[in-house]
XYZ file of C-alpha atoms in Angstrom:
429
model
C 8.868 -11.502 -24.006
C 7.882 -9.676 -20.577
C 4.101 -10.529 -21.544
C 4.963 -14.297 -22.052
C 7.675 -14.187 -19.006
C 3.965 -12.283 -16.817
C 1.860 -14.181 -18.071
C 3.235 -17.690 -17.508
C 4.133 -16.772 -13.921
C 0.649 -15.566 -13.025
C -0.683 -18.700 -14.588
C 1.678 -20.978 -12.465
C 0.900 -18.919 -9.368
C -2.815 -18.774 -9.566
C -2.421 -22.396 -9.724
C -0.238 -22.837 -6.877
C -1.948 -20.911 -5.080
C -5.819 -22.937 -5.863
C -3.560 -25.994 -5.380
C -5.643 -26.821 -9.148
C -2.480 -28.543 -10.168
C 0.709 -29.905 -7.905
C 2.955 -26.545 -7.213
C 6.008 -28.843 -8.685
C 3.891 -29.569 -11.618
C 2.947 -26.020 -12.053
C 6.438 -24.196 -11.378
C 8.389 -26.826 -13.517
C 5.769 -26.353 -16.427
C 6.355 -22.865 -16.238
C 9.897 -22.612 -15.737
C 9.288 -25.046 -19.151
C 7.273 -22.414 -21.115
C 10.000 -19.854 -20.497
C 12.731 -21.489 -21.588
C 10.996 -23.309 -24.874
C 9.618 -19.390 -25.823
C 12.945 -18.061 -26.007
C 12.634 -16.159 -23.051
C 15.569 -17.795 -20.649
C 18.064 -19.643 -22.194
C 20.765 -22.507 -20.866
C 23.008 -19.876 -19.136
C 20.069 -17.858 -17.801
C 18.423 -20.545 -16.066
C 21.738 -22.414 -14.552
C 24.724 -20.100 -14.700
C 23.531 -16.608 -14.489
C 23.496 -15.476 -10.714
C 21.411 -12.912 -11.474
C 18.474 -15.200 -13.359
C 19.673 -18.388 -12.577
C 18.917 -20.917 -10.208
C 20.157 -20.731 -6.920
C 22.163 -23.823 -6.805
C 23.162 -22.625 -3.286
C 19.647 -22.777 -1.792
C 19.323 -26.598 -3.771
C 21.898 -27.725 -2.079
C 22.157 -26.423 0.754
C 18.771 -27.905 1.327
C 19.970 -31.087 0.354
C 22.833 -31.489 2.308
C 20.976 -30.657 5.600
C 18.201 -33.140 4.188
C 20.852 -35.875 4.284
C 22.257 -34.970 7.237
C 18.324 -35.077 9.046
C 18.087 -38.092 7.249
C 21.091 -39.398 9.368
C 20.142 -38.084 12.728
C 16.519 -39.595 12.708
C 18.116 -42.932 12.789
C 19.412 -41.807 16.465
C 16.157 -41.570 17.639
C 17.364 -37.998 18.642
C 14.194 -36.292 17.866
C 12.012 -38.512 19.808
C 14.403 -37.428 22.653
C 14.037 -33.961 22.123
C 10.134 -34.452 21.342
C 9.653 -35.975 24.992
C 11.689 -33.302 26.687
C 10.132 -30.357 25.334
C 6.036 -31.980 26.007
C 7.563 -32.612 29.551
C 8.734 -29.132 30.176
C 5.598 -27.802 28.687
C 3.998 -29.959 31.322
C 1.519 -31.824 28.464
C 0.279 -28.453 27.868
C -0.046 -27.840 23.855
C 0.037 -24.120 24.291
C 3.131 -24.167 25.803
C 4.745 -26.833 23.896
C 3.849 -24.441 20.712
C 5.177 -21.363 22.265
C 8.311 -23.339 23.320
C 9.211 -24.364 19.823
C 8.811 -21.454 18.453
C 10.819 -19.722 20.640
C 13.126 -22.441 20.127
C 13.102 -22.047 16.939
C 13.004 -18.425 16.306
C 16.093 -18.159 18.335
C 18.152 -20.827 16.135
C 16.748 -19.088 13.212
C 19.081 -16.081 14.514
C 22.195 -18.044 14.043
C 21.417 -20.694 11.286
C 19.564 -19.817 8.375
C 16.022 -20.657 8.504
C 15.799 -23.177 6.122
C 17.934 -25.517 8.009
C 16.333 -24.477 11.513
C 12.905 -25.638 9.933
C 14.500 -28.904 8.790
C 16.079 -29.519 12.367
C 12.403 -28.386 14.225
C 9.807 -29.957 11.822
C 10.937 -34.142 12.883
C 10.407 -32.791 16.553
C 7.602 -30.933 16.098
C 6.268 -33.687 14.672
C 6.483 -36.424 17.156
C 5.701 -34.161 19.626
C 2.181 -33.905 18.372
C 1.841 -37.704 17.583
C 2.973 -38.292 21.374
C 0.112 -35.666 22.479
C -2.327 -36.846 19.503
C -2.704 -33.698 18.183
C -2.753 -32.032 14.679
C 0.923 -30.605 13.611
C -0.348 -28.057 11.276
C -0.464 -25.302 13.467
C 2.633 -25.918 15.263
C 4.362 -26.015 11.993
C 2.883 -23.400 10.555
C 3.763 -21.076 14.012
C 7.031 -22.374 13.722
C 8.094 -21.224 10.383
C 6.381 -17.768 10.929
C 8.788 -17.681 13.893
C 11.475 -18.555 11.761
C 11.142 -15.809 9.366
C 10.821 -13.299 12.104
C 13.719 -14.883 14.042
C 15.802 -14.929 11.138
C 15.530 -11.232 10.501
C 17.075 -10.379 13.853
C 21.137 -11.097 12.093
C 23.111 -10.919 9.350
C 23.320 -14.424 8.824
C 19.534 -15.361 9.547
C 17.687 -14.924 6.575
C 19.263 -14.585 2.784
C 18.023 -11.222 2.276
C 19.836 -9.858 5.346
C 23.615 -11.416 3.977
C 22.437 -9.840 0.553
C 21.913 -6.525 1.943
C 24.847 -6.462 4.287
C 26.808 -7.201 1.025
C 25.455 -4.014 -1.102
C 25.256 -2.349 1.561
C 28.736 -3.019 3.698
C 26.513 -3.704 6.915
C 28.441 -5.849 9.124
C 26.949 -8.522 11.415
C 27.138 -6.352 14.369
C 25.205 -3.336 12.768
C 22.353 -5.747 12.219
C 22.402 -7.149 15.962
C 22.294 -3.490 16.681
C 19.385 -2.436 14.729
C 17.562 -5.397 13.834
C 17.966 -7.811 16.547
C 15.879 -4.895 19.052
C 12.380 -5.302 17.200
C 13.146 -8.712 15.973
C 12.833 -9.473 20.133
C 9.624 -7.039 20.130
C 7.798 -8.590 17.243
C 8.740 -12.130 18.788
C 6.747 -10.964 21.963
C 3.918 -9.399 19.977
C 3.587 -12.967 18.043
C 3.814 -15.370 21.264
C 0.658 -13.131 22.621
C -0.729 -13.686 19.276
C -0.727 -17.464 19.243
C -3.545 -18.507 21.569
C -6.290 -16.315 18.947
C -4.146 -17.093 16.203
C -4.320 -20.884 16.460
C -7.563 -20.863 18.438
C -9.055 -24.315 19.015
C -5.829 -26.139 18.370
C -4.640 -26.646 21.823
C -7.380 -29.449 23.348
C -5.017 -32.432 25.041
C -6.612 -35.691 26.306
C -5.473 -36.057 30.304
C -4.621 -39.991 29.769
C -1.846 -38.653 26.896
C -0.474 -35.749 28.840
C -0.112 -38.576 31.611
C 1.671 -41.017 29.176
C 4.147 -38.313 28.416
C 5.061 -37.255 31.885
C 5.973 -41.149 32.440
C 8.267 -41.710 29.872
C 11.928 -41.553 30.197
C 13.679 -39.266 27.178
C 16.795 -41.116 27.563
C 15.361 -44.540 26.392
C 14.314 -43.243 23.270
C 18.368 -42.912 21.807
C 18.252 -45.724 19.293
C 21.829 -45.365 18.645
C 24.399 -43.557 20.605
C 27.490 -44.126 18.898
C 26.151 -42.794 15.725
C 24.493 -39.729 17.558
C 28.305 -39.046 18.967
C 29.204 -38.956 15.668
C 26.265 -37.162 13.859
C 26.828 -34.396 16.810
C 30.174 -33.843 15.666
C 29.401 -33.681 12.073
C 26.585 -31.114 12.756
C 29.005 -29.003 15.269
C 31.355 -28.378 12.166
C 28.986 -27.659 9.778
C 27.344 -25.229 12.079
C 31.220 -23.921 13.032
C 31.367 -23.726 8.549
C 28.040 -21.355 8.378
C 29.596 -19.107 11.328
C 32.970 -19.313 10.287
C 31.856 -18.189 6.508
C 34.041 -14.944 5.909
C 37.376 -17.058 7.798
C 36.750 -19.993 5.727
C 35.361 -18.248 2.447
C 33.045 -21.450 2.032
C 29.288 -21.306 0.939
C 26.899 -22.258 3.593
C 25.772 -24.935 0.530
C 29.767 -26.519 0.105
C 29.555 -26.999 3.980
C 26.071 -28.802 4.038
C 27.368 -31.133 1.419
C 30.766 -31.614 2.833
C 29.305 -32.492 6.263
C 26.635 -34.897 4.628
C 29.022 -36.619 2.241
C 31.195 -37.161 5.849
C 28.412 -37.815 8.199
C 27.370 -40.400 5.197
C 30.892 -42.201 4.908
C 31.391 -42.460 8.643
C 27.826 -43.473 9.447
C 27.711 -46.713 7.534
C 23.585 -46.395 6.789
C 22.152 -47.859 3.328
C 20.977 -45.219 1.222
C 17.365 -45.867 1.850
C 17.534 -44.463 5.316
C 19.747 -40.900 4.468
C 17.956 -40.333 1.290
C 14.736 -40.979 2.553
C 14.329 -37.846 4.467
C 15.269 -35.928 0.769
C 12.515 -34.053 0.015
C 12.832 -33.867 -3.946
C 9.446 -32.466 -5.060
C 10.493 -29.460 -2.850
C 13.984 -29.117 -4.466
C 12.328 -29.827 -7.872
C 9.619 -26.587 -7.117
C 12.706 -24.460 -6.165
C 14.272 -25.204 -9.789
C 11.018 -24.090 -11.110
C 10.308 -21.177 -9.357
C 13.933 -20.085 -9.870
C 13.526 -19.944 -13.830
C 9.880 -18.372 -13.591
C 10.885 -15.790 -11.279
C 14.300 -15.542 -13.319
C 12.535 -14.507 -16.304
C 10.924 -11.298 -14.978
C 13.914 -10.416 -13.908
C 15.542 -10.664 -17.393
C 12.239 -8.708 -18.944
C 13.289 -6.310 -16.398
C 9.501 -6.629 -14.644
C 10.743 -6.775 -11.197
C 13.337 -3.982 -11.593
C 10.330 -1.627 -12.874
C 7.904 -2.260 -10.167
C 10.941 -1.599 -7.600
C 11.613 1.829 -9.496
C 7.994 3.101 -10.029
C 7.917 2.077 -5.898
C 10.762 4.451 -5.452
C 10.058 7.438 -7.916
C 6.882 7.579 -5.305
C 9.082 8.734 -2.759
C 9.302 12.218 -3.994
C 12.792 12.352 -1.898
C 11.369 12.222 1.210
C 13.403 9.922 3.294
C 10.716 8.839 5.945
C 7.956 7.957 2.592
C 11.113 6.224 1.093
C 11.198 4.223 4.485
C 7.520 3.539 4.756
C 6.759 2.680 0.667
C 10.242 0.383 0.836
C 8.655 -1.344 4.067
C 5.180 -1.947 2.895
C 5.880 -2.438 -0.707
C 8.453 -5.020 0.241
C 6.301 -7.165 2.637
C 3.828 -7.404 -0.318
C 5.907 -8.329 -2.702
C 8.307 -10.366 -1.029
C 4.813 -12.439 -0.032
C 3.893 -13.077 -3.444
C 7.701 -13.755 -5.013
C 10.274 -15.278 -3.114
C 12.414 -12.554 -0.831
C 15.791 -13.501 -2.370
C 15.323 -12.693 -6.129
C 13.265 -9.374 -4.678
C 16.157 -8.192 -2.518
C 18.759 -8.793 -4.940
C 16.606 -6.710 -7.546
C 15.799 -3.786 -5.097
C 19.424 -3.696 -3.702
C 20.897 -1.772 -6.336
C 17.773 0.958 -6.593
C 17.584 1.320 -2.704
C 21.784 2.143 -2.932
C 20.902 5.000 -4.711
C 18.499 6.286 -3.402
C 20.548 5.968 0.309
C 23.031 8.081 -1.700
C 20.635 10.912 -1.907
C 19.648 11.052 1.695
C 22.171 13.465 3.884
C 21.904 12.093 6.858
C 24.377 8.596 7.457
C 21.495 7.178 9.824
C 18.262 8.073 7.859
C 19.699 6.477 4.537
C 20.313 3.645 6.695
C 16.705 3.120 7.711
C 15.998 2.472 3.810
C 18.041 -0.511 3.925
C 16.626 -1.739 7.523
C 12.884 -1.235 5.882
C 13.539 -3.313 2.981
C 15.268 -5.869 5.423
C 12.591 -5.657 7.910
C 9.887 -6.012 4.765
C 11.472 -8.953 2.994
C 11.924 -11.000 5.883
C 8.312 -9.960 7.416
C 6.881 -10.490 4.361
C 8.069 -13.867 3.420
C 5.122 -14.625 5.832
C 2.192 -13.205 3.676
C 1.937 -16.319 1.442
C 2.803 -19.974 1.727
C 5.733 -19.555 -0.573
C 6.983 -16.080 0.442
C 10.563 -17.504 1.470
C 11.752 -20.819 1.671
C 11.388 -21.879 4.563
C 7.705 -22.112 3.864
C 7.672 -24.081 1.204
C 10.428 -26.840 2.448
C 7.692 -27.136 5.555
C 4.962 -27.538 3.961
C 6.709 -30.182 1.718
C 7.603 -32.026 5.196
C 3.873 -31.696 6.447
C 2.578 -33.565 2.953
C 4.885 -36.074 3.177
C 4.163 -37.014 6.568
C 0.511 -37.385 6.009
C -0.521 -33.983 7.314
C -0.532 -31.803 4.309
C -1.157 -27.753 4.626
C -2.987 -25.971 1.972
C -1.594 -22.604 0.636
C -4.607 -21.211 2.114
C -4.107 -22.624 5.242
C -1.099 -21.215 5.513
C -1.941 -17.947 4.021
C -4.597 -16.777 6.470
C -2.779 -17.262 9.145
C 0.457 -15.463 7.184
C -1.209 -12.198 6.392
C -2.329 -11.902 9.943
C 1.047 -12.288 11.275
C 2.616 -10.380 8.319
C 0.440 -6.987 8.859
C 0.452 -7.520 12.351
C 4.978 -7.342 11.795
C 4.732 -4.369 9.734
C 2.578 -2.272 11.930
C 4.717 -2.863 14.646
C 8.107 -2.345 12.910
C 6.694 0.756 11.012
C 6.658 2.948 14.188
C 10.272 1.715 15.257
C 12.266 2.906 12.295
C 10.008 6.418 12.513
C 10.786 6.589 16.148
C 14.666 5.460 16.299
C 15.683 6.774 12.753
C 13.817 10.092 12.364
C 11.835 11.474 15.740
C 14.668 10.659 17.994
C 17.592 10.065 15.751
């Protein structure tokens, strides 16, 4: 079975990553192999949480989906879209380093996911308003995301995983992750004029067009924005309120969307428009595929062969967890990775003396997973719910696309993070 369970993900991936066959084609055919060979079952693929699928990142997705789906009836996000190109003064540099600072910084306090479904609409009509391609503004956006996201507890999956197996509160990751989180975000904004190269011509007569218009004319609906702010400011007070309220971050996205729904009074074309099913359907998918090689115990190997390296020296164990993280967190999605690795990386913390050297293990495989979900175009999930927006608004991004300018990024994170935890956990710890 871990042959078949290999074998049918490598297929599936080698053809999401050629983009030979549709990745929801290709990750719900697989998911379809697994389960007809006998290698997942009914309760593996949709109860178990440790093979399962995430129902919590499906609907969580959906929920904010809906409640998007709501807010672009506002005209909100034209709003927003004139007000940042008018700040930026036209210029397409600086509207791109504006959003992503933007949106690095929300990424700190929402997850990522949702900051990418909140940015992308803006991002969006920004570039139509400057007639410019939104590719590389999306694509710099969610590689902000998954940097911003690493910075708290609550940013990024992986992070509330580890803080869980590891009883690391949200304060010891503003401590020790939100320093290089702000470091790397500096090292990426100097990055993005050769990064994105050639992407930044603006015709004069547009820029001009911009600075005219008034922001304010383009709310379409006021009332319902009063109310859709008020929706969004308790669903956002439900993800920070988590361990008062004990609810998942999903319940609350659906809650708010089933209210902002019932109060709104929209026909269901216009909410469930902005649903972006293929994306939820490739999450199912990749779910089961990736569920199976954790059942065949694949994953768990590869993570223990990575540690038995370490020859119980702490600062290797730091360095192999860091690297060997942001590779394969790249190729399979961060969440399944970290839940696998948690358990191996708690004992091997247990056999380092010193309290603040066995805590670097856990900050490298935090700082690895969440850097790493950059390397490919469906390293974490915030990558693959944006590149689902960018097809269906007529401006689709090939894996490649996105991958070339990941791995840059990605090794560019790593090298920089690698001489923090050295520095503040070992030379001057």
């Amino acid at each position: 079975m871990t042959a078949v369970a290999v074998a049918v993900f490598t297929i599936a991936y080698i053809l999401i990553a050629t983009e030979r066959v549709h990745k929801t084609i290709a990750a719900l055919t697989g998911a379809g192999v697994v389960i007809a060979l006998g290698v997942m079952d009914s309760d593996d693929a949709f109860y178990s949480h440790e093979t399962g699928i995430d129902w919590n990142v499906i609907f969580l997705l959906l929920g904010m989906m809906i409640i998007v789906g709501v807010l672009r009836q506002t005209g909100v996000f034209e709003w927003a879209a004139i007000w940042a190109a008018k700040r930026a003064k036209g210029s397409a540099l600086r509207v791109m380093i504006l959003l992503t600072l933007i949106t690095a910084t929300a990424s700190g306090f929402l997850d990522n996911v949702t900051t990418i479904l909140l940015i992308a609409p803006v991002t969006m009509l920004v570039c139509e308003r400057l007639d410019i391609p939104p590719a590389p503004f999306l694509i710099a956006e969610v590689l902000a995301s998954n940097i911003g996201g690493a910075g708290t507890l609550i940013g990024d999956p992986p992070n509330i995983i580890i803080g869980s197996r590891a009883g690391l509160s949200f304060n010891d990751f503003v401590v020790n992750m939100t320093p290089i989180v702000l470091i790397e975000l500096a090292v990426f904004t100097l990055l993005l004029p050769r990064l994105f190269r050639g992407s930044f011509s603006v015709d004069p007569e547009r820029v001009a067009d911009i600075m005219a218009l008034n922001e304010r004319e383009a709310i379409r609906d006021p009332k319902l924005l009063i109310k859709s702010a008020v929706v969004l400011a308790a669903v956002f007070a439900g993800f920070f309120g988590q361990p008062l309220f004990h609810l998942e971050p999903s319940l609350v996205a659906l809650l708010g969307a089933g209210a902002l729904v019932l109060i709104s009074g929209l026909p269901q074309r216009d909410y469930l428009a902005a649903v972006e099913w293929e994306t939820l359907l490739f999450f199912a998918g990749l779910f089961v595929m990736i569920g199976a090689l954790v059942k065949t115990g694949v994953i768990g190997r590869l993570a223990k062969y990575a540690t038995e390296l370490t020859g119980g020296n702490a600062l290797v164990a730091t360095m192999l967890i860091l690297v060997v993280s942001a590779v394969l967190s790249g190729v399979i999605d961060n969440i399944p990775y970290v839940a696998t690795m948690s358990p191996l990386v708690a004992q091997l913390a247990a056999t380092v003396g010193n309290e603040s050297q066995a805590h670097a293990l856990w900050w490298a495989l935090a700082l690895g997973a969440d850097f790493g979900g950059n390397l490919t175009a469906v390293g974490a999930s915030a990558n693959v719910v944006m590149l689902g927006i960018a097809r269906r608004s007529d401006h689709p991004i090939s894996f490649w696309e996105f991958t070339r300018k990941g791995i840059v990024v990605t090794v560019v994170t790593i090298v920089v993070a690698a001489p923090y935890l050295w520095l503040r956990y070992f030379a001057f710890a």
